[in-house]
Short mmCIF file of C-alpha atoms in Angstrom, two decimals:
data_model
loop_
_atom_site.label_atom_id
_atom_site.label_comp_id
_atom_site.label_asym_id
_atom_site.label_seq_id
_atom_site.Cartn_x
_atom_site.Cartn_y
_atom_site.Cartn_z
CA UNK A 1 95.44 109.38 49.07
CA UNK A 2 95.82 105.24 48.04
CA UNK A 3 92.02 105.07 48.41
CA UNK A 4 91.60 108.39 46.27
CA UNK A 5 93.68 107.17 43.81
CA UNK A 6 91.83 104.27 43.34
CA UNK A 7 88.49 105.71 43.29
CA UNK A 8 89.61 108.35 40.71
CA UNK A 9 91.12 105.26 38.36
CA UNK A 10 88.01 103.38 38.43
CA UNK A 11 85.48 106.98 37.99
CA UNK A 12 88.23 107.35 34.65
CA UNK A 13 87.64 103.68 33.56
CA UNK A 14 84.25 103.77 33.81
CA UNK A 15 83.91 107.43 31.89
CA UNK A 16 86.50 105.48 29.24
CA UNK A 17 83.92 102.62 28.71
CA UNK A 18 80.67 104.51 28.56
CA UNK A 19 82.38 106.65 25.92
CA UNK A 20 82.02 105.69 22.19
CA UNK A 21 85.22 104.52 20.81
CA UNK A 22 85.42 107.00 17.88
CA UNK A 23 85.39 109.48 20.89
CA UNK A 24 87.84 107.72 23.33
CA UNK A 25 90.52 106.84 20.68
CA UNK A 26 91.71 110.30 20.23
CA UNK A 27 91.75 111.57 23.65
CA UNK A 28 93.41 108.08 24.59
CA UNK A 29 96.33 108.92 21.62
CA UNK A 30 96.56 112.09 23.16
CA UNK A 31 97.51 111.36 26.77
CA UNK A 32 100.86 110.28 27.81
CA UNK A 33 101.78 106.52 26.75
CA UNK A 34 102.01 105.80 30.77
CA UNK A 35 98.40 106.96 31.52
CA UNK A 36 96.96 105.39 28.25
CA UNK A 37 98.55 102.21 28.99
CA UNK A 38 96.97 102.39 32.82
CA UNK A 39 93.84 103.40 31.06
CA UNK A 40 93.72 100.83 28.11
CA UNK A 41 95.17 97.97 30.21
CA UNK A 42 91.90 97.87 32.78
CA UNK A 43 89.50 97.99 29.65
CA UNK A 44 87.14 95.20 29.01
CA UNK A 45 88.43 93.59 25.94
CA UNK A 46 85.13 94.28 23.77
CA UNK A 47 85.95 97.84 24.59
CA UNK A 48 89.49 98.01 24.11
CA UNK A 49 88.87 96.21 20.56
CA UNK A 50 86.46 98.83 19.65
CA UNK A 51 89.05 101.72 20.41
CA UNK A 52 91.78 100.05 18.38
CA UNK A 53 89.39 99.65 15.41
CA UNK A 54 89.28 103.58 15.56
CA UNK A 55 92.91 104.36 15.66
CA UNK A 56 95.44 104.96 13.09
CA UNK A 57 96.99 100.92 12.40
CA UNK A 58 99.88 102.88 13.75
CA UNK A 59 98.70 104.06 17.10
CA UNK A 60 96.97 100.63 17.52
CA UNK A 61 100.20 99.29 16.79
CA UNK A 62 102.05 101.18 19.40
CA UNK A 63 99.28 100.77 21.93
CA UNK A 64 99.07 96.99 21.27
CA UNK A 65 103.25 96.45 21.96
CA UNK A 66 103.19 98.78 25.13
CA UNK A 67 100.32 96.85 26.57
CA UNK A 68 102.17 93.42 25.82
CA UNK A 69 105.10 94.39 27.16
#
């Protein structure tokens, strides 16, 4: 089960990194905070930046704060 979780996480992360930031941002905002942070914390900095730029300032601030805690 552990290996399946790792593979699934890698596949989800890869999927989000291939999406445009414009499409990824609203999906991430609708996820639970735990799942969103799990995905965002493993993204490349350039991808994360692009996604934050497509979020509202309030959501970008919220996820930035969650990532730094």
